[in-house]
Coordinates of C-alpha atoms and ligand atoms in Angstrom, one line a residue:
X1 CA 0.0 0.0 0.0
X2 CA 1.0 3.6 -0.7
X3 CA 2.7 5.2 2.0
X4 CA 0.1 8.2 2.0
X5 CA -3.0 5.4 2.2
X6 CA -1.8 4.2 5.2
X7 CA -2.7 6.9 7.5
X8 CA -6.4 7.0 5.5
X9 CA -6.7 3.5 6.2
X10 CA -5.6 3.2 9.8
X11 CA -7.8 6.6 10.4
X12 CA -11.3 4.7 8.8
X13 CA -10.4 2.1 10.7
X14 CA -10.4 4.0 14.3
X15 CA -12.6 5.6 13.1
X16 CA -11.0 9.1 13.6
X17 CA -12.8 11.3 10.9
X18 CA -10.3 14.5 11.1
X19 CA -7.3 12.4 10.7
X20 CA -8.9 10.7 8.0
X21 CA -10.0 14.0 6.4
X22 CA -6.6 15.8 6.4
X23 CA -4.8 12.7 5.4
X24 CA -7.2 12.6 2.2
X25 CA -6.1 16.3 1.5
X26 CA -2.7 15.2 1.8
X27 CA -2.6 12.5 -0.3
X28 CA -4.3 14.8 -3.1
X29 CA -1.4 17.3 -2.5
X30 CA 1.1 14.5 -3.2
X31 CA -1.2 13.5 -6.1
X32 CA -2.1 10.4 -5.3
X33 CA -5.0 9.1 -7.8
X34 CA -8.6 10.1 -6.3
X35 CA -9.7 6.8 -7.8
X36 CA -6.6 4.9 -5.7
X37 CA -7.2 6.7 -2.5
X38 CA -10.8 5.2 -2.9
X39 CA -10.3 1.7 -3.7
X40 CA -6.8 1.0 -1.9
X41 CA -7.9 3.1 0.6
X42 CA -11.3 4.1 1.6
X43 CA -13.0 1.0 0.6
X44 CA -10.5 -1.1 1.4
X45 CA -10.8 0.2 5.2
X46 CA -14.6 -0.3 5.1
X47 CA -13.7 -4.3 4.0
X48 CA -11.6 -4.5 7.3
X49 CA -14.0 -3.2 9.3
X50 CA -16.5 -5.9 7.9
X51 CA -13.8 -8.7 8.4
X52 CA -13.1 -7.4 12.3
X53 CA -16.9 -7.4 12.4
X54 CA -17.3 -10.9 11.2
X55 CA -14.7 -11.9 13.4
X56 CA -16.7 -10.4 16.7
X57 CA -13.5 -8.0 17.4
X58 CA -15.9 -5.1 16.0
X59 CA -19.4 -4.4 16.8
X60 CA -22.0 -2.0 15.6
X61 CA -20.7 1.6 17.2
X62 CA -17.0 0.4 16.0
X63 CA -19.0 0.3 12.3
X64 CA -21.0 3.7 12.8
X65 CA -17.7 5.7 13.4
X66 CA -15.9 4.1 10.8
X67 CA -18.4 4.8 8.4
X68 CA -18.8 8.2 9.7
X69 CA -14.7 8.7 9.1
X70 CA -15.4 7.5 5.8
X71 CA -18.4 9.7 5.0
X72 CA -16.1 12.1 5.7
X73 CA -13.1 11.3 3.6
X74 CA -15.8 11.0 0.9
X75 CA -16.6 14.6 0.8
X76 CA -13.3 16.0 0.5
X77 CA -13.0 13.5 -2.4
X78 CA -16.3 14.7 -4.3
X79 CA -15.1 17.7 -5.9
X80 CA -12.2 15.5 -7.4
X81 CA -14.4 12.3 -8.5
X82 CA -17.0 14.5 -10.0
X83 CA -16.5 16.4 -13.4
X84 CA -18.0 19.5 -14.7
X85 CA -19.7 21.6 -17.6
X86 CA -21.3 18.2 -18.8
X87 CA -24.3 18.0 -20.5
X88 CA -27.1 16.2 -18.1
X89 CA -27.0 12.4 -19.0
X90 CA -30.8 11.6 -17.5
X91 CA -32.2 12.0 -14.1
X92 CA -31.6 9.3 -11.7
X93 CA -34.1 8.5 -8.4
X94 CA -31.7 6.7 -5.9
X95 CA -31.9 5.4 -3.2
X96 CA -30.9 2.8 -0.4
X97 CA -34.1 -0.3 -0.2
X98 CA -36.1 -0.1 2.5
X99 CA -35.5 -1.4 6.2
X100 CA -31.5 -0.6 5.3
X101 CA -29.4 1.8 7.1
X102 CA -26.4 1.0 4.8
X103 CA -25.4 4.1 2.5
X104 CA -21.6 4.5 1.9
X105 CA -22.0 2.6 -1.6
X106 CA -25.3 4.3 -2.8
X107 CA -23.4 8.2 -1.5
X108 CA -20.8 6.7 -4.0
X109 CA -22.8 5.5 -6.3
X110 CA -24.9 8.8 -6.5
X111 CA -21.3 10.5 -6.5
X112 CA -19.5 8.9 -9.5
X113 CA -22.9 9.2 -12.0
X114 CA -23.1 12.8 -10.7
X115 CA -19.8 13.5 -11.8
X116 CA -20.6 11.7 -14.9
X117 CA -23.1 14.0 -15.3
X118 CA -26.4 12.2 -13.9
X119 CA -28.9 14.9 -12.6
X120 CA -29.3 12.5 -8.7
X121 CA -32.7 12.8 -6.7
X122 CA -31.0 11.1 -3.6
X123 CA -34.2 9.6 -1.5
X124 CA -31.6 8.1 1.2
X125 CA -31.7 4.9 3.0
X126 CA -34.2 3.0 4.5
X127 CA -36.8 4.3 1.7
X128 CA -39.7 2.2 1.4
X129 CA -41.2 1.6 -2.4
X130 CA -44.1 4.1 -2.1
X131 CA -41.4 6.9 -1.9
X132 CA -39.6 5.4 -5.2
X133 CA -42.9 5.8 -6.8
X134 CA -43.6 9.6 -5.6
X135 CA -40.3 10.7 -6.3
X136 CA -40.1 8.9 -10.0
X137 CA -43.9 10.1 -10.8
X138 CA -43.1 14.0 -9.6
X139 CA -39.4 14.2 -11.1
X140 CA -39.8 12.2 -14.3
X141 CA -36.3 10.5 -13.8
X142 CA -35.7 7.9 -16.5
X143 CA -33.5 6.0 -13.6
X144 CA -33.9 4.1 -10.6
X145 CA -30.7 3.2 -8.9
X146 CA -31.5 0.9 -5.4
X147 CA -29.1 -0.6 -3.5
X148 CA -29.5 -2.9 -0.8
X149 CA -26.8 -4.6 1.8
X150 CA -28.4 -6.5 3.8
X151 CA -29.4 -10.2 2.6
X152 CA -32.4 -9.7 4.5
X153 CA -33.3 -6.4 2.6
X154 CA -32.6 -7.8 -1.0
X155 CA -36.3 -8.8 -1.4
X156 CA -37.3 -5.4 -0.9
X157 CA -35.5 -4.3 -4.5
X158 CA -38.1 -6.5 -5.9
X159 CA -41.1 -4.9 -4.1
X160 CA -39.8 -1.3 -5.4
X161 CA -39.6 -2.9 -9.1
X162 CA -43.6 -4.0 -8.3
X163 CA -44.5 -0.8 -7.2
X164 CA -43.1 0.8 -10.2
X165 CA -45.4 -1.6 -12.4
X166 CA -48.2 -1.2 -9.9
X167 CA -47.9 2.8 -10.3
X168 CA -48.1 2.1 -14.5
X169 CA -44.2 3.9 -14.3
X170 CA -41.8 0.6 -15.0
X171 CA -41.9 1.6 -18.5
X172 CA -40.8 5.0 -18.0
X173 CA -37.6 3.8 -16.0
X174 CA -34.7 1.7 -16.2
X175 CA -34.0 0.0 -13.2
X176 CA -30.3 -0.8 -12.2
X177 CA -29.3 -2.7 -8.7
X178 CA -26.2 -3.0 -6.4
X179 CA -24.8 -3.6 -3.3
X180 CA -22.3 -6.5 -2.0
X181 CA -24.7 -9.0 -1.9
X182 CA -26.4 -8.3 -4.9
X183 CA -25.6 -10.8 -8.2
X184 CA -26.3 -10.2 -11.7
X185 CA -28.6 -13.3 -11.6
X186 CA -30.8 -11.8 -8.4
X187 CA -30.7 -9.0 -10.5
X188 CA -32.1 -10.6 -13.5
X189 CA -34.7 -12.5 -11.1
X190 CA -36.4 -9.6 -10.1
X191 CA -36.8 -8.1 -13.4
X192 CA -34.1 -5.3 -12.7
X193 CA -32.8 -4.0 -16.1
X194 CA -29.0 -4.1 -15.1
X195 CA -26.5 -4.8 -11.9
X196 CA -23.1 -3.5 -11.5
X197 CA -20.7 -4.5 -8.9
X198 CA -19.2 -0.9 -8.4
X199 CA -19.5 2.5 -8.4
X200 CA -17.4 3.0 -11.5
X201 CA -19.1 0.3 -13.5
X202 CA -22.5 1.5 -12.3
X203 CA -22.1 5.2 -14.0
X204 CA -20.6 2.6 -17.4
X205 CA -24.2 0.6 -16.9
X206 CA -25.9 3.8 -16.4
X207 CA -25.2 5.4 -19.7
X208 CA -26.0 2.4 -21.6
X209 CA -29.7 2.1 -19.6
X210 CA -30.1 5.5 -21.2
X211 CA -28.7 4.8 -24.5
X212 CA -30.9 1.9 -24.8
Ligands
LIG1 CO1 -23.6 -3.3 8.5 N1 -23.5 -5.1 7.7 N2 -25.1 -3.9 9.6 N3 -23.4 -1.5 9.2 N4 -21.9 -3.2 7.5 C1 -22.6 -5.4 6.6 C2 -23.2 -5.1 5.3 C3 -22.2 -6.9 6.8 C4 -21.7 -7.6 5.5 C5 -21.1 -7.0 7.9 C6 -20.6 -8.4 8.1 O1 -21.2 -9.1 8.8 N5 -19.5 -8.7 7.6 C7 -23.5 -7.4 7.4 C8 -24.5 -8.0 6.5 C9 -24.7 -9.5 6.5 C10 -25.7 -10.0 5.6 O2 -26.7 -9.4 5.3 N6 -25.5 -11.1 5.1 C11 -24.0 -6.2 8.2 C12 -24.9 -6.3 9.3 C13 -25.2 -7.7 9.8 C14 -25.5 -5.2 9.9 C15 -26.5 -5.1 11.1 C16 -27.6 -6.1 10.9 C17 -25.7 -5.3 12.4 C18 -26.5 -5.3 13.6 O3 -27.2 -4.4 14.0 N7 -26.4 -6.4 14.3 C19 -27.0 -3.6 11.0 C20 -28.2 -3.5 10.0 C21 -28.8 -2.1 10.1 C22 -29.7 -1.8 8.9 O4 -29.3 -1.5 7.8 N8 -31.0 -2.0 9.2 C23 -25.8 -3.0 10.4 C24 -25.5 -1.6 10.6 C25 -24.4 -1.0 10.1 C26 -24.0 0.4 10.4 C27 -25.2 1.4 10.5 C28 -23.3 0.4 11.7 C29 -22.9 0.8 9.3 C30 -23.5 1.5 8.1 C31 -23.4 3.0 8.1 C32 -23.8 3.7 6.8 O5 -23.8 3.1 5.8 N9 -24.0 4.9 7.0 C33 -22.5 -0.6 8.8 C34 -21.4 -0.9 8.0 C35 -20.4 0.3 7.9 C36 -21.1 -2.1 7.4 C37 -19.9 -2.6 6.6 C38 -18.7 -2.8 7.6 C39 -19.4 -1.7 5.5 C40 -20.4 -1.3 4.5 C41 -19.8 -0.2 3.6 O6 -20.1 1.0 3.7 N10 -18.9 -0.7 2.6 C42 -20.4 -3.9 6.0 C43 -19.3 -4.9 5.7 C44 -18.8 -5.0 4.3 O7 -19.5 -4.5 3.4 N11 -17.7 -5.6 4.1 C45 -21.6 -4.2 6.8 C46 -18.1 0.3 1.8 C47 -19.0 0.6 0.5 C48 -18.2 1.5 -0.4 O8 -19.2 -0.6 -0.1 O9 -21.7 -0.5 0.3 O10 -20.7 -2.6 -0.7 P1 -20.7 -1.1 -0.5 O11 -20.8 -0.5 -2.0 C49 -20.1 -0.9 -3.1 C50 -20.8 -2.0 -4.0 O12 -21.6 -2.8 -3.2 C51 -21.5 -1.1 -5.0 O13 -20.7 0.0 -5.2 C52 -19.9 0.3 -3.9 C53 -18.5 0.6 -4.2 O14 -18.0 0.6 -5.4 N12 -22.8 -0.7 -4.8 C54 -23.6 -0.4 -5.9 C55 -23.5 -0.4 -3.7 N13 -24.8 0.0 -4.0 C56 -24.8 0.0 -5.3 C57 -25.9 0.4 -6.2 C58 -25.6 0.3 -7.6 C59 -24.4 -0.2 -8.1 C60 -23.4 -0.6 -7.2 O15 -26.5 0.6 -8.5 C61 -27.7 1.2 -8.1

């Protein structure tokens, strides 16, 4: 690991959000890739702090502050993942499944298609499918991003998708899905028009939901 990722890494782990935020600032000084000090870095962390959670050395409040030291990093990192004077791409209702907390890989998600131009209608987490429904009907997005990381919380990407149909809006939208436990063939099960396994290939999948 990069030298400069180390202190990024160690600070998402403890959880220590100022530490993590001036470290990202220095690492962009030394210019170190925004896309490295992600992956190698930032997400990397969040993997260890699912491991140590696995392993019973971490429990939920050693997760919260973690992601909140991450949350942070992220924002300092925003203006240099995002791009601008782009033409808008479509409009894109997102939004982390209902009965799910998790939101570090939607903010990201909604992040990278923003910068790729993506106008984002970010409904949060824990959004139930009624809310999908209002916010696609009053905004006429052509996209519905969900992601879910919860096993348990997996089913509810396929109530959303319902909803839409009940509504008479599933043909107005694409829908694409994500999250860890998320597979192109769940995907494909509940009628979702398109999975991606990452933030960078989701704004990739994106563009070709709108192309199509
Ligand atoms: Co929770 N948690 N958590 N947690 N948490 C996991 C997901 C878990 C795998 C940990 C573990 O056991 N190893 C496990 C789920 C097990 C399972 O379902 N099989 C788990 C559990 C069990 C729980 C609780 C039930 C714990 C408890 O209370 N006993 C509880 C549930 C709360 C709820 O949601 N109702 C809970 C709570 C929490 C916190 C609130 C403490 C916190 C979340 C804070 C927040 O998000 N604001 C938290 C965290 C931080 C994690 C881990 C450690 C990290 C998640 C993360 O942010 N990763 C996680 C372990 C892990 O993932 N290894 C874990 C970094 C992020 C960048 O990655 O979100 O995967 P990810 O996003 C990726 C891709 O998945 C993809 O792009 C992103 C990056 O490129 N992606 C998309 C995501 N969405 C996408 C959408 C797309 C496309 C791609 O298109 C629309």
């Amino acid at each position: 690991m990069d030298e400069s990722l180390k202190p990024i890494f160690d600070g998402i782990l403890e959880g220590q959000t100022s530490e993590v935020v001036s470290a990202v600032q220095n690492a962009l000084q030394q210019g170190v890739d925004p896309a490295v000090i992600l992956n190698d870095g930032m997400v990397a962390a969040m993997a260890e702090v699912g491991r140590l959670f696995e392993e019973g050395e971490y429990f939920v409040p050693e997760m919260l502050i973690a992601a909140r030291a991450m949350q942070a990093g992220l924002s300092v990192l925003k203006p240099r993942l995002a791009q601008e004077n782009v033409q808008a791409a479509g409009k894109v209702v997102a939004g982390t499944v209902k009965g799910d907390l998790h939101d570090i890989g939607k903010n990201l998600v909604c992040m990278m298609l923003e910068g790729a131009a993506f106008e984002i209608i970010d409904l949060g987490s824990d959004v139930p499918p009624e809310k999908f429904v209002e916010a696609v009907r009053e905004s006429g997005a052509n996209l519905v991003a969900l992601s879910a990381l919860l096993t348990t919380t997996m089913p509810n990407m396929q109530t959303t998708i319902e909803a839409l149909k009940a509504a008479g809006l599933r043909d107005q939208v694409k829908v694409m899905v994500g999250g860890a436990p998320i597979t192109e063939t769940f995907a494909r099960q509940i009628g979702a028009d398109g999975y991606s396994p990452d933030a960078s290939r989701a704004v990739a999948l994106a563009k070709s939901l709108v192309a199509a």
